[in-house]
PDB file of N, CA and C in Angstrom:
ATOM      1  N   MET A   1       5.005 -27.345  15.574  1.00 93.00           N
ATOM      2  CA  MET A   1       4.123 -26.580  14.785  1.00 93.00           C
ATOM      3  C   MET A   1       3.817 -25.331  15.461  1.00 93.00           C
ATOM      4  N   ARG A   2       3.983 -24.136  14.699  1.00 98.00           N
ATOM      5  CA  ARG A   2       3.661 -22.960  15.320  1.00 98.00           C
ATOM      6  C   ARG A   2       2.441 -22.286  14.763  1.00 98.00           C
ATOM      7  N   THR A   3       1.575 -21.953  15.688  1.00 98.00           N
ATOM      8  CA  THR A   3       0.197 -21.345  15.275  1.00 98.00           C
ATOM      9  C   THR A   3       0.068 -20.101  15.873  1.00 98.00           C
ATOM     10  N   ALA A   4      -0.593 -19.215  15.031  1.00 98.00           N
ATOM     11  CA  ALA A   4      -0.943 -17.684  15.406  1.00 98.00           C
ATOM     12  C   ALA A   4      -2.458 -17.549  15.401  1.00 98.00           C
ATOM     13  N   LEU A   5      -2.901 -16.709  16.229  1.00 98.00           N
ATOM     14  CA  LEU A   5      -4.283 -16.297  16.324  1.00 98.00           C
ATOM     15  C   LEU A   5      -4.309 -14.836  15.802  1.00 98.00           C
ATOM     16  N   TYR A   6      -5.219 -14.624  14.860  1.00 98.00           N
ATOM     17  CA  TYR A   6      -5.572 -13.324  14.354  1.00 98.00           C
ATOM     18  C   TYR A   6      -6.804 -12.857  14.502  1.00 98.00           C
ATOM     19  N   PRO A   7      -7.254 -12.297  15.595  1.00 96.00           N
ATOM     20  CA  PRO A   7      -8.687 -11.807  15.920  1.00 96.00           C
ATOM     21  C   PRO A   7      -9.019 -10.658  15.415  1.00 96.00           C
ATOM     22  N   GLY A   8     -10.259 -10.407  14.989  1.00 94.00           N
ATOM     23  CA  GLY A   8     -10.786  -9.117  14.580  1.00 94.00           C
ATOM     24  C   GLY A   8     -12.355  -9.219  14.121  1.00 94.00           C
ATOM     25  N   THR A   9     -12.874  -8.184  13.871  1.00 93.00           N
ATOM     26  CA  THR A   9     -14.171  -8.100  13.326  1.00 93.00           C
ATOM     27  C   THR A   9     -14.242  -8.258  11.889  1.00 93.00           C
ATOM     28  N   PHE A  10     -13.277  -7.906  11.090  1.00 95.00           N
ATOM     29  CA  PHE A  10     -13.167  -8.219   9.655  1.00 95.00           C
ATOM     30  C   PHE A  10     -14.556  -7.744   9.039  1.00 95.00           C
ATOM     31  N   ASP A  11     -14.945  -6.573   9.182  1.00 93.00           N
ATOM     32  CA  ASP A  11     -16.235  -6.163   8.593  1.00 93.00           C
ATOM     33  C   ASP A  11     -16.105  -5.097   7.601  1.00 93.00           C
ATOM     34  N   PRO A  12     -15.635  -5.358   6.408  1.00 93.00           N
ATOM     35  CA  PRO A  12     -15.348  -6.727   5.991  1.00 93.00           C
ATOM     36  C   PRO A  12     -13.792  -6.801   5.924  1.00 93.00           C
ATOM     37  N   ILE A  13     -13.452  -8.064   5.545  1.00 96.00           N
ATOM     38  CA  ILE A  13     -12.102  -8.340   5.400  1.00 96.00           C
ATOM     39  C   ILE A  13     -11.551  -7.468   4.183  1.00 96.00           C
ATOM     40  N   THR A  14     -10.282  -7.040   4.483  1.00 97.00           N
ATOM     41  CA  THR A  14      -9.595  -6.142   3.361  1.00 97.00           C
ATOM     42  C   THR A  14      -8.268  -6.656   2.894  1.00 97.00           C
ATOM     43  N   ASN A  15      -7.748  -5.996   1.923  1.00 97.00           N
ATOM     44  CA  ASN A  15      -6.449  -6.473   1.346  1.00 97.00           C
ATOM     45  C   ASN A  15      -5.421  -6.282   2.366  1.00 97.00           C
ATOM     46  N   GLY A  16      -5.540  -5.378   3.277  1.00 97.00           N
ATOM     47  CA  GLY A  16      -4.565  -5.118   4.340  1.00 97.00           C
ATOM     48  C   GLY A  16      -4.565  -6.340   5.326  1.00 97.00           C
ATOM     49  N   HIS A  17      -5.814  -6.809   5.698  1.00 97.00           N
ATOM     50  CA  HIS A  17      -5.914  -7.973   6.405  1.00 97.00           C
ATOM     51  C   HIS A  17      -5.188  -9.231   5.713  1.00 97.00           C
ATOM     52  N   LEU A  18      -5.481  -9.301   4.471  1.00 97.00           N
ATOM     53  CA  LEU A  18      -4.950 -10.458   3.816  1.00 97.00           C
ATOM     54  C   LEU A  18      -3.468 -10.416   3.671  1.00 97.00           C
ATOM     55  N   ASP A  19      -2.925  -9.135   3.507  1.00 97.00           N
ATOM     56  CA  ASP A  19      -1.479  -9.017   3.496  1.00 97.00           C
ATOM     57  C   ASP A  19      -0.936  -9.406   4.915  1.00 97.00           C
ATOM     58  N   LEU A  20      -1.476  -9.093   5.924  1.00 97.00           N
ATOM     59  CA  LEU A  20      -0.989  -9.463   7.257  1.00 97.00           C
ATOM     60  C   LEU A  20      -0.850 -11.006   7.384  1.00 97.00           C
ATOM     61  N   VAL A  21      -2.024 -11.653   6.832  1.00 97.00           N
ATOM     62  CA  VAL A  21      -2.143 -13.090   6.952  1.00 97.00           C
ATOM     63  C   VAL A  21      -0.964 -13.715   6.188  1.00 97.00           C
ATOM     64  N   SER A  22      -0.883 -13.131   4.844  1.00 96.00           N
ATOM     65  CA  SER A  22       0.151 -13.895   3.962  1.00 96.00           C
ATOM     66  C   SER A  22       1.621 -13.686   4.674  1.00 96.00           C
ATOM     67  N   ARG A  23       1.822 -12.482   5.289  1.00 97.00           N
ATOM     68  CA  ARG A  23       3.169 -12.207   5.794  1.00 97.00           C
ATOM     69  C   ARG A  23       3.385 -13.227   7.029  1.00 97.00           C
ATOM     70  N   ALA A  24       2.236 -13.307   7.675  1.00 97.00           N
ATOM     71  CA  ALA A  24       2.368 -14.201   9.042  1.00 97.00           C
ATOM     72  C   ALA A  24       2.620 -15.634   8.559  1.00 97.00           C
ATOM     73  N   LEU A  25       2.167 -16.021   7.540  1.00 97.00           N
ATOM     74  CA  LEU A  25       2.439 -17.483   7.076  1.00 97.00           C
ATOM     75  C   LEU A  25       3.920 -17.772   6.823  1.00 97.00           C
ATOM     76  N   ARG A  26       4.688 -16.735   6.627  1.00 97.00           N
ATOM     77  CA  ARG A  26       6.212 -17.010   6.596  1.00 97.00           C
ATOM     78  C   ARG A  26       6.779 -17.274   7.971  1.00 97.00           C
ATOM     79  N   LEU A  27       6.093 -16.870   8.997  1.00 97.00           N
ATOM     80  CA  LEU A  27       6.513 -17.163  10.424  1.00 97.00           C
ATOM     81  C   LEU A  27       5.875 -18.313  11.089  1.00 97.00           C
ATOM     82  N   PHE A  28       4.490 -18.549  10.710  1.00 98.00           N
ATOM     83  CA  PHE A  28       3.819 -19.488  11.390  1.00 98.00           C
ATOM     84  C   PHE A  28       3.274 -20.614  10.330  1.00 98.00           C
ATOM     85  N   ASP A  29       3.079 -21.837  10.866  1.00 97.00           N
ATOM     86  CA  ASP A  29       2.585 -22.904  10.111  1.00 97.00           C
ATOM     87  C   ASP A  29       1.029 -22.774  10.003  1.00 97.00           C
ATOM     88  N   THR A  30       0.368 -22.272  10.941  1.00 97.00           N
ATOM     89  CA  THR A  30      -1.020 -22.071  10.768  1.00 97.00           C
ATOM     90  C   THR A  30      -1.551 -20.721  11.271  1.00 97.00           C
ATOM     91  N   ILE A  31      -2.403 -20.106  10.704  1.00 97.00           N
ATOM     92  CA  ILE A  31      -2.921 -18.889  11.147  1.00 97.00           C
ATOM     93  C   ILE A  31      -4.395 -19.115  11.301  1.00 97.00           C
ATOM     94  N   VAL A  32      -4.949 -18.928  12.581  1.00 97.00           N
ATOM     95  CA  VAL A  32      -6.302 -18.930  12.847  1.00 97.00           C
ATOM     96  C   VAL A  32      -6.973 -17.643  12.806  1.00 97.00           C
ATOM     97  N   VAL A  33      -7.822 -17.395  11.886  1.00 97.00           N
ATOM     98  CA  VAL A  33      -8.560 -16.043  11.738  1.00 97.00           C
ATOM     99  C   VAL A  33      -9.765 -16.195  12.624  1.00 97.00           C
ATOM    100  N   ALA A  34      -9.917 -15.386  13.629  1.00 97.00           N
ATOM    101  CA  ALA A  34     -11.095 -15.537  14.497  1.00 97.00           C
ATOM    102  C   ALA A  34     -11.849 -14.288  14.450  1.00 97.00           C
ATOM    103  N   VAL A  35     -13.226 -14.426  13.969  1.00 95.00           N
ATOM    104  CA  VAL A  35     -14.061 -13.481  13.778  1.00 95.00           C
ATOM    105  C   VAL A  35     -14.829 -13.160  14.955  1.00 95.00           C
ATOM    106  N   GLY A  36     -14.697 -11.927  15.476  1.00 90.00           N
ATOM    107  CA  GLY A  36     -15.437 -11.525  16.617  1.00 90.00           C
ATOM    108  C   GLY A  36     -16.428 -10.326  16.517  1.00 90.00           C
ATOM    109  N   THR A  37     -17.205 -10.029  17.595  1.00 85.00           N
ATOM    110  CA  THR A  37     -17.895  -8.970  17.583  1.00 85.00           C
ATOM    111  C   THR A  37     -17.426  -7.944  18.492  1.00 85.00           C
ATOM    112  N   GLY A  38     -17.555  -6.633  18.109  1.00 74.00           N
ATOM    113  CA  GLY A  38     -17.092  -5.623  18.927  1.00 74.00           C
ATOM    114  C   GLY A  38     -18.234  -4.894  19.689  1.00 74.00           C
ATOM    115  N   LEU A  39     -18.054  -4.710  21.081  1.00 79.00           N
ATOM    116  CA  LEU A  39     -19.017  -4.107  21.716  1.00 79.00           C
ATOM    117  C   LEU A  39     -19.250  -2.531  21.267  1.00 79.00           C
ATOM    118  N   GLY A  40     -20.463  -2.195  21.008  1.00 82.00           N
ATOM    119  CA  GLY A  40     -20.708  -0.869  20.565  1.00 82.00           C
ATOM    120  C   GLY A  40     -20.477  -0.645  19.075  1.00 82.00           C
ATOM    121  N   LYS A  41     -20.191  -1.767  18.432  1.00 80.00           N
ATOM    122  CA  LYS A  41     -20.136  -1.622  16.896  1.00 80.00           C
ATOM    123  C   LYS A  41     -21.376  -2.163  16.355  1.00 80.00           C
ATOM    124  N   ALA A  42     -21.677  -1.533  15.299  1.00 87.00           N
ATOM    125  CA  ALA A  42     -22.903  -1.954  14.544  1.00 87.00           C
ATOM    126  C   ALA A  42     -22.237  -2.449  13.055  1.00 87.00           C
ATOM    127  N   PRO A  43     -21.991  -3.932  13.008  1.00 89.00           N
ATOM    128  CA  PRO A  43     -21.401  -4.468  11.823  1.00 89.00           C
ATOM    129  C   PRO A  43     -22.425  -4.370  10.491  1.00 89.00           C
ATOM    130  N   MET A  44     -21.707  -4.182   9.405  1.00 93.00           N
ATOM    131  CA  MET A  44     -22.511  -4.131   8.200  1.00 93.00           C
ATOM    132  C   MET A  44     -22.813  -5.648   7.804  1.00 93.00           C
ATOM    133  N   PHE A  45     -22.105  -6.536   8.193  1.00 94.00           N
ATOM    134  CA  PHE A  45     -22.466  -7.905   7.843  1.00 94.00           C
ATOM    135  C   PHE A  45     -22.485  -8.812   9.103  1.00 94.00           C
ATOM    136  N   ASP A  46     -23.345  -9.791   9.156  1.00 92.00           N
ATOM    137  CA  ASP A  46     -23.267 -10.620  10.376  1.00 92.00           C
ATOM    138  C   ASP A  46     -22.108 -11.637  10.204  1.00 92.00           C
ATOM    139  N   VAL A  47     -21.905 -12.509  11.384  1.00 93.00           N
ATOM    140  CA  VAL A  47     -20.675 -13.107  11.595  1.00 93.00           C
ATOM    141  C   VAL A  47     -20.664 -14.187  10.552  1.00 93.00           C
ATOM    142  N   GLU A  48     -21.662 -14.825  10.109  1.00 95.00           N
ATOM    143  CA  GLU A  48     -21.643 -15.983   9.117  1.00 95.00           C
ATOM    144  C   GLU A  48     -21.172 -15.437   7.642  1.00 95.00           C
ATOM    145  N   GLU A  49     -21.679 -14.177   7.412  1.00 96.00           N
ATOM    146  CA  GLU A  49     -21.144 -13.547   6.177  1.00 96.00           C
ATOM    147  C   GLU A  49     -19.676 -13.203   6.226  1.00 96.00           C
ATOM    148  N   ARG A  50     -19.256 -12.788   7.413  1.00 96.00           N
ATOM    149  CA  ARG A  50     -17.936 -12.462   7.378  1.00 96.00           C
ATOM    150  C   ARG A  50     -17.001 -13.551   7.325  1.00 96.00           C
ATOM    151  N   VAL A  51     -17.485 -14.709   7.995  1.00 96.00           N
ATOM    152  CA  VAL A  51     -16.603 -16.013   7.825  1.00 96.00           C
ATOM    153  C   VAL A  51     -16.565 -16.381   6.414  1.00 96.00           C
ATOM    154  N   ARG A  52     -17.683 -16.410   5.762  1.00 96.00           N
ATOM    155  CA  ARG A  52     -17.789 -16.832   4.393  1.00 96.00           C
ATOM    156  C   ARG A  52     -16.871 -15.934   3.502  1.00 96.00           C
ATOM    157  N   PHE A  53     -16.905 -14.529   3.657  1.00 97.00           N
ATOM    158  CA  PHE A  53     -16.019 -13.688   2.980  1.00 97.00           C
ATOM    159  C   PHE A  53     -14.463 -14.014   3.147  1.00 97.00           C
ATOM    160  N   ILE A  54     -14.144 -14.355   4.407  1.00 97.00           N
ATOM    161  CA  ILE A  54     -12.787 -14.643   4.719  1.00 97.00           C
ATOM    162  C   ILE A  54     -12.440 -16.025   4.028  1.00 97.00           C
ATOM    163  N   GLU A  55     -13.275 -17.047   4.104  1.00 95.00           N
ATOM    164  CA  GLU A  55     -13.010 -18.181   3.470  1.00 95.00           C
ATOM    165  C   GLU A  55     -12.793 -18.155   1.971  1.00 95.00           C
ATOM    166  N   GLN A  56     -13.629 -17.171   1.289  1.00 96.00           N
ATOM    167  CA  GLN A  56     -13.385 -16.852  -0.043  1.00 96.00           C
ATOM    168  C   GLN A  56     -12.209 -16.249  -0.373  1.00 96.00           C
ATOM    169  N   ALA A  57     -11.703 -15.260   0.341  1.00 96.00           N
ATOM    170  CA  ALA A  57     -10.478 -14.489   0.032  1.00 96.00           C
ATOM    171  C   ALA A  57      -9.298 -15.124   0.403  1.00 96.00           C
ATOM    172  N   ALA A  58      -9.330 -16.017   1.504  1.00 95.00           N
ATOM    173  CA  ALA A  58      -8.015 -16.675   1.909  1.00 95.00           C
ATOM    174  C   ALA A  58      -8.026 -18.209   1.412  1.00 95.00           C
ATOM    175  N   GLY A  59      -8.982 -18.537   0.637  1.00 90.00           N
ATOM    176  CA  GLY A  59      -9.171 -19.969   0.190  1.00 90.00           C
ATOM    177  C   GLY A  59      -7.819 -20.463  -0.420  1.00 90.00           C
ATOM    178  N   GLY A  60      -7.081 -19.554  -1.052  1.00 89.00           N
ATOM    179  CA  GLY A  60      -5.806 -20.023  -1.719  1.00 89.00           C
ATOM    180  C   GLY A  60      -4.612 -20.146  -0.930  1.00 89.00           C
ATOM    181  N   LEU A  61      -4.775 -19.848   0.314  1.00 94.00           N
ATOM    182  CA  LEU A  61      -3.655 -19.694   1.261  1.00 94.00           C
ATOM    183  C   LEU A  61      -3.563 -20.945   2.122  1.00 94.00           C
ATOM    184  N   ASP A  62      -2.635 -21.798   1.940  1.00 95.00           N
ATOM    185  CA  ASP A  62      -2.498 -22.946   2.823  1.00 95.00           C
ATOM    186  C   ASP A  62      -2.110 -22.502   4.247  1.00 95.00           C
ATOM    187  N   GLY A  63      -2.801 -23.013   5.220  1.00 96.00           N
ATOM    188  CA  GLY A  63      -2.376 -22.838   6.546  1.00 96.00           C
ATOM    189  C   GLY A  63      -3.328 -21.889   7.239  1.00 96.00           C
ATOM    190  N   VAL A  64      -4.436 -21.314   6.573  1.00 96.00           N
ATOM    191  CA  VAL A  64      -5.316 -20.496   7.157  1.00 96.00           C
ATOM    192  C   VAL A  64      -6.628 -21.081   7.561  1.00 96.00           C
ATOM    193  N   VAL A  65      -6.948 -21.058   8.795  1.00 95.00           N
ATOM    194  CA  VAL A  65      -8.193 -21.602   9.277  1.00 95.00           C
ATOM    195  C   VAL A  65      -8.966 -20.752   9.954  1.00 95.00           C
TER     196      VAL A  65
END
């Protein structure tokens, strides 16, 4: 099983992010989307909101956690 890690702030997640995830699923069995915080950045959304947005946006993609 091949797993990839896709870290980022995803503030908010965009169609470009989702495009990268969907293309990566052709190469990997699982994509772990890791939501982080950037030093010196003032995010629009808190981490819990960003995770929820990603779950909603990528919910139809098998292999995304």
